[in-house]
XYZ file of C-alpha atoms in Angstrom:
410
model
C -43.670 32.318 9.055
C -43.288 28.738 7.969
C -43.115 29.782 4.345
C -40.305 32.210 5.145
C -38.420 29.507 7.045
C -38.892 27.086 4.177
C -37.718 29.725 1.712
C -34.564 30.382 3.741
C -33.927 26.648 4.047
C -34.335 26.117 0.307
C -32.162 29.141 -0.457
C -29.375 27.965 1.837
C -29.646 24.487 0.365
C -29.422 25.871 -3.152
C -26.411 28.034 -2.306
C -24.688 25.105 -0.608
C -25.394 22.837 -3.553
C -24.164 25.507 -5.966
C -20.898 25.879 -4.049
C -20.293 22.192 -3.341
C -21.235 20.981 -6.796
C -18.542 21.062 -9.445
C -18.612 19.505 -12.929
C -16.616 16.388 -12.100
C -16.720 13.583 -14.735
C -19.124 10.768 -13.919
C -16.455 8.059 -14.108
C -14.120 9.660 -11.565
C -13.929 7.463 -8.464
C -16.068 8.305 -5.420
C -17.357 11.373 -7.203
C -19.591 12.910 -4.560
C -17.112 12.380 -1.750
C -14.469 14.051 -3.918
C -16.853 16.898 -4.692
C -17.337 17.589 -0.988
C -13.598 17.369 -0.323
C -12.835 19.681 -3.202
C -15.280 22.306 -1.925
C -12.988 22.671 1.095
C -9.894 22.961 -1.122
C -11.564 25.556 -3.324
C -12.573 27.539 -0.237
C -9.005 27.491 1.000
C -7.649 28.607 -2.373
C -10.106 31.501 -2.484
C -9.219 32.470 1.082
C -5.512 32.380 0.178
C -6.118 34.612 -2.847
C -8.179 37.072 -0.789
C -5.655 37.134 2.037
C -2.797 37.855 -0.352
C -4.788 40.504 -2.218
C -5.527 42.267 1.080
C -1.888 42.060 2.106
C -2.622 39.937 5.186
C -0.794 36.674 4.576
C 1.191 35.140 1.751
C -0.841 32.776 -0.429
C 1.198 29.728 0.615
C 0.924 30.529 4.326
C -2.833 30.177 4.059
C -2.545 27.023 1.954
C -0.280 25.551 4.640
C -3.456 25.003 6.696
C -3.846 21.610 4.984
C -0.408 20.541 6.202
C -1.085 21.767 9.741
C -4.528 20.136 9.887
C -3.094 16.743 8.861
C -0.083 16.938 11.181
C 0.543 14.051 13.587
C 3.349 13.142 15.972
C 4.975 9.950 14.623
C 5.660 7.621 17.565
C 6.991 4.106 17.925
C 4.679 1.137 18.445
C 5.086 -2.600 18.899
C 5.936 -3.130 15.211
C 7.583 0.101 14.077
C 10.377 2.088 15.679
C 10.263 5.799 14.820
C 12.981 8.374 15.419
C 13.706 11.961 14.422
C 17.188 12.237 12.972
C 19.449 14.735 11.268
C 21.191 13.499 8.134
C 23.896 15.915 7.040
C 21.964 18.917 8.291
C 18.571 17.780 6.964
C 15.742 16.708 9.240
C 14.387 13.218 8.541
C 12.035 10.756 10.186
C 13.313 7.175 10.224
C 10.856 4.276 10.428
C 12.257 0.771 10.919
C 11.083 -2.603 12.227
C 11.057 -2.802 16.011
C 12.623 -6.248 15.922
C 15.792 -7.243 14.079
C 15.524 -10.406 11.979
C 17.109 -13.366 13.784
C 18.777 -14.363 10.535
C 20.593 -11.038 10.464
C 19.356 -10.451 6.913
C 19.936 -6.900 5.692
C 16.874 -4.769 4.995
C 15.495 -2.887 2.060
C 15.418 0.907 2.327
C 13.099 3.481 0.760
C 13.877 7.186 0.809
C 10.455 8.820 0.615
C 9.840 12.417 -0.473
C 6.482 14.015 0.311
C 4.434 16.048 -2.138
C 2.990 19.532 -1.830
C 4.324 21.497 -4.780
C 7.683 22.151 -3.029
C 5.731 24.705 -0.929
C 3.477 22.589 1.293
C 3.452 19.168 2.888
C 5.393 17.324 5.553
C 6.467 13.803 6.445
C 4.536 14.380 9.653
C 1.164 14.378 7.937
C -1.115 11.496 8.864
C -1.278 9.838 5.429
C 2.535 9.847 5.063
C 2.930 8.391 8.544
C 0.438 5.653 7.624
C 2.241 4.929 4.342
C 5.646 4.718 6.030
C 4.367 2.279 8.664
C 2.705 0.177 5.979
C 5.968 -0.058 4.039
C 7.922 -1.025 7.157
C 5.587 -3.866 8.090
C 4.976 -5.168 4.562
C 8.566 -4.928 3.324
C 10.619 -5.279 6.513
C 12.238 -2.068 5.328
C 13.823 1.086 6.666
C 11.922 4.187 5.538
C 13.591 7.584 5.569
C 11.057 10.409 5.147
C 12.751 13.694 4.314
C 11.687 17.087 5.695
C 13.255 19.193 2.956
C 13.041 22.984 2.998
C 10.004 24.585 1.392
C 9.322 27.528 -0.919
C 8.747 30.442 -0.905
C 11.194 30.787 2.000
C 13.648 28.627 0.065
C 13.605 28.457 -3.714
C 15.065 25.844 -6.048
C 17.550 24.167 -5.778
C 17.303 24.085 -1.960
C 14.751 21.237 -1.986
C 16.796 19.123 -4.380
C 20.012 19.787 -2.478
C 18.441 18.705 0.824
C 17.208 15.450 -0.653
C 20.482 14.725 -2.443
C 22.458 15.264 0.760
C 20.211 12.798 2.568
C 20.656 10.151 -0.138
C 24.432 10.462 -0.109
C 24.449 10.337 3.698
C 22.467 7.093 3.677
C 24.962 5.608 1.208
C 27.770 5.992 3.760
C 29.107 2.626 4.946
C 28.626 3.432 8.633
C 25.016 4.535 8.092
C 24.152 1.454 6.042
C 25.649 -0.737 8.744
C 23.936 1.141 11.568
C 20.465 0.656 10.053
C 21.162 -2.860 8.692
C 20.475 -1.713 5.117
C 21.367 -3.786 2.074
C 23.179 -1.311 -0.268
C 21.849 -3.220 -3.280
C 18.190 -2.794 -2.248
C 17.646 0.956 -1.899
C 14.898 2.898 -3.688
C 13.864 6.520 -3.886
C 10.193 7.405 -4.133
C 7.811 10.316 -3.855
C 4.447 11.675 -4.878
C 3.791 14.796 -6.976
C 6.625 17.251 -6.199
C 8.258 14.421 -4.262
C 8.146 12.344 -7.445
C 9.909 15.205 -9.203
C 12.674 15.199 -6.590
C 12.961 11.406 -6.695
C 13.407 11.385 -10.485
C 15.944 14.217 -10.312
C 17.964 12.456 -7.600
C 18.027 9.203 -9.575
C 19.421 11.075 -12.582
C 21.984 13.030 -10.566
C 23.381 9.896 -8.949
C 24.221 8.539 -12.395
C 26.316 11.652 -13.083
C 28.167 11.642 -9.767
C 31.679 10.183 -10.292
C 32.196 9.826 -6.536
C 29.080 7.728 -6.077
C 29.677 3.969 -6.201
C 26.375 2.797 -4.725
C 23.355 3.169 -7.000
C 19.628 2.913 -6.487
C 17.864 -0.312 -7.355
C 14.518 1.351 -8.086
C 12.654 4.630 -8.390
C 8.919 4.883 -7.742
C 7.203 8.030 -9.001
C 3.609 8.680 -7.994
C 1.793 11.175 -10.260
C 5.080 13.075 -10.645
C 5.550 16.615 -11.943
C 8.430 16.462 -14.404
C 8.610 19.564 -16.577
C 7.905 23.301 -16.468
C 8.348 24.194 -20.133
C 4.892 23.389 -21.473
C 2.043 24.051 -19.059
C -0.571 23.515 -21.741
C -0.303 19.797 -22.488
C -3.563 17.933 -23.167
C -3.842 16.938 -19.504
C -3.311 20.546 -18.389
C -6.111 21.554 -20.757
C -8.493 18.669 -20.009
C -8.061 18.887 -16.245
C -7.505 22.590 -15.684
C -10.481 22.781 -13.310
C -10.255 19.299 -11.794
C -10.355 18.829 -8.007
C -7.382 19.127 -5.657
C -4.847 20.390 -8.218
C -6.324 22.829 -10.755
C -3.959 24.255 -13.344
C -3.738 27.643 -11.606
C -2.476 26.036 -8.390
C 0.104 23.866 -10.176
C 1.431 26.866 -12.085
C 1.605 28.815 -8.825
C 3.638 25.989 -7.293
C 6.083 26.077 -10.206
C 6.441 29.829 -9.987
C 7.046 29.840 -6.235
C 9.560 27.018 -6.610
C 11.682 29.251 -8.830
C 11.067 32.804 -7.655
C 8.831 35.274 -5.813
C 8.744 37.489 -8.909
C 5.038 37.833 -9.769
C 5.829 38.758 -13.380
C 7.194 35.239 -13.841
C 3.943 33.809 -12.442
C 1.982 35.873 -14.958
C 4.152 34.592 -17.794
C 3.777 30.972 -16.664
C -0.005 31.288 -16.419
C -0.042 32.355 -20.082
C 2.495 29.624 -21.007
C 4.743 32.391 -22.332
C 7.713 31.895 -20.025
C 10.216 30.126 -22.281
C 13.261 31.953 -23.580
C 16.283 31.045 -25.709
C 17.816 28.899 -22.923
C 14.828 26.589 -22.689
C 13.777 26.751 -26.364
C 16.216 24.022 -27.458
C 14.805 21.684 -24.796
C 11.177 21.879 -25.885
C 11.797 18.807 -28.061
C 12.035 16.707 -24.889
C 8.495 17.652 -23.828
C 6.878 17.560 -27.262
C 3.761 15.652 -26.322
C 2.852 15.045 -29.977
C 5.870 12.716 -30.063
C 5.683 11.090 -26.643
C 2.005 10.737 -25.781
C 0.090 7.643 -26.948
C -2.570 8.448 -29.567
C -5.430 7.845 -27.135
C -4.224 10.665 -24.891
C -3.667 13.190 -27.655
C -7.323 12.923 -28.666
C -8.416 16.036 -30.572
C -5.661 18.299 -29.213
C -3.300 19.821 -31.734
C 0.292 20.426 -30.737
C 1.562 23.972 -30.770
C 5.020 24.652 -29.349
C 5.027 27.169 -26.489
C 6.180 30.587 -27.699
C 9.755 31.614 -27.006
C 9.787 35.126 -25.609
C 12.718 37.495 -25.858
C 13.046 40.692 -23.914
C 14.186 42.155 -20.629
C 15.898 39.707 -18.297
C 15.247 39.371 -14.602
C 17.074 41.701 -12.262
C 17.319 38.954 -9.645
C 20.674 37.354 -8.882
C 19.242 34.030 -10.055
C 17.199 34.375 -13.221
C 14.152 32.040 -13.116
C 14.307 31.698 -16.897
C 17.718 30.088 -16.512
C 16.337 27.614 -13.971
C 13.728 26.397 -16.453
C 16.446 24.551 -18.351
C 17.851 22.795 -15.272
C 17.023 19.052 -15.338
C 17.216 18.962 -11.537
C 13.960 20.936 -11.692
C 12.555 19.279 -14.828
C 13.828 15.678 -15.168
C 12.166 15.295 -18.581
C 14.732 17.665 -20.100
C 17.654 15.258 -20.241
C 18.704 13.478 -23.487
C 18.137 9.752 -23.925
C 21.779 9.024 -23.108
C 21.153 10.294 -19.572
C 18.187 7.929 -19.141
C 19.715 4.626 -20.243
C 21.445 3.714 -16.988
C 18.601 4.715 -14.678
C 17.187 2.089 -12.281
C 13.920 0.295 -12.949
C 10.933 2.565 -12.499
C 7.358 2.498 -11.271
C 5.263 5.390 -12.580
C 1.701 5.997 -11.404
C -0.569 8.340 -13.365
C -4.195 9.421 -13.015
C -6.571 10.319 -15.819
C -7.987 13.386 -14.072
C -4.723 15.084 -13.216
C -2.980 18.036 -14.876
C 0.286 16.108 -14.407
C -0.906 12.992 -16.210
C 1.042 13.761 -19.390
C 4.287 14.473 -17.541
C 4.203 10.906 -16.269
C 3.117 9.448 -19.601
C 5.909 11.214 -21.478
C 8.492 10.010 -18.969
C 7.232 6.435 -19.305
C 7.638 6.651 -23.089
C 11.095 8.198 -22.898
C 12.342 5.743 -20.264
C 11.108 2.773 -22.274
C 12.667 4.173 -25.456
C 15.949 4.379 -23.534
C 15.669 0.728 -22.488
C 14.710 1.231 -18.835
C 12.458 -1.363 -17.205
C 9.234 0.562 -16.464
C 6.006 -0.475 -14.767
C 3.278 2.026 -15.594
C 0.099 1.942 -13.545
C -2.657 4.213 -14.803
C -5.884 4.877 -12.888
C -8.671 5.742 -15.385
C -10.879 7.088 -12.597
C -8.028 8.524 -10.569
C -7.296 12.102 -9.550
C -4.260 13.946 -8.234
C -3.419 13.465 -4.572
C -5.485 10.296 -4.145
C -2.685 8.518 -2.273
C -3.086 11.097 0.486
C -6.761 10.240 0.973
C -6.335 7.280 3.297
C -7.262 8.739 6.687
C -10.458 10.192 8.140
C -12.251 12.365 7.053
C -10.872 11.974 3.522
C -10.690 8.197 3.404
C -11.054 7.017 -0.207
C -10.961 3.438 -1.509
C -8.726 4.507 -4.384
C -6.141 5.853 -1.940
C -5.846 2.486 -0.193
C -5.746 0.657 -3.527
C -2.942 2.911 -4.746
C -0.981 2.316 -1.555
C -1.397 -1.455 -1.732
C -0.423 -1.649 -5.417
C 2.590 0.616 -4.900
C 3.871 -1.407 -1.940
C 3.211 -4.651 -3.834
C 5.453 -3.414 -6.657
C 8.200 -2.582 -4.161
C 7.894 -6.023 -2.628
C 8.454 -7.651 -6.012
C 11.087 -5.289 -7.388
C 13.215 -4.072 -4.484
């Protein structure tokens, strides 16, 4: 009897170890804690795939469990005043110091855009609430966290349009005055898909002839910046890395544009470019914009340009590929030169690493002041791992370094 019990125990242990263990590089930070965390994410992804295959729930509805599980109710405390507001039809959460400076000095402001692949996430998640409070207390700043609409219910450009409306609303004289904001000390920031939206907004403001106030800074945390080449060295090296494997990132891109599954299939094979995006591939040619150390042994091969039957949808996703509001890397150098100073954070073990690296190179070539902070042992989403049970040292370090840069540059 004991031998049977021992056998069952060993078998269960072996199965658990087999499922939990994943081939994560030894130099990735807090490796075993990440391995355990990733086993949950992989389980959720598999459940989402099964649920969709059985016709029970849409893939993203299952994945939304992460957002729901992390949800908190942001409330005011002795140091931070929190309020739910509506800025030009878009829901936002405003964090500001509870006490006004006696000197009457105007405050900095940061418009923060959450990540989640344009499909998941919320400003009401615990880690974003913690980050907003930290920025308020450390910077004496007003933080506006934007609850933009999500795919697949709303496809691009709904997310961008929501964020852009919020930014322009904040730039109104009466709003600046009401929140005691210094119009010369406003930044836009975001992580992952939020970094994408932040970069796109910064570019669009430069093109807007009616806009007289400009951002002082943009802070992009492991941003996603292009959809043309989904086979860069970092996509290849990190295709099975924790938290954001290549298949999930490609799914995010596809859902951002369309619910057409044929487009998802094409993107998975990196065969989704057509004549409209072909001329823009030069802007994401990683053989030109990646430092030698990141190219390693990878050989550049331009993604194939496919011709054939066009989409029957009213908005063709192939046309959206060429829109710089979706892929900020696709603009010419002339559109980069007047952009505000930038902070770009990248992680070695992240499929999006090369998007950030290429943008750093292109911004610097255009003469923009760029601070690039690379985490050799970092992984995608680490900034979100600052609350129990996924409390990682690297997440706190990222937050502190990011806020320190804002303190010095905003």
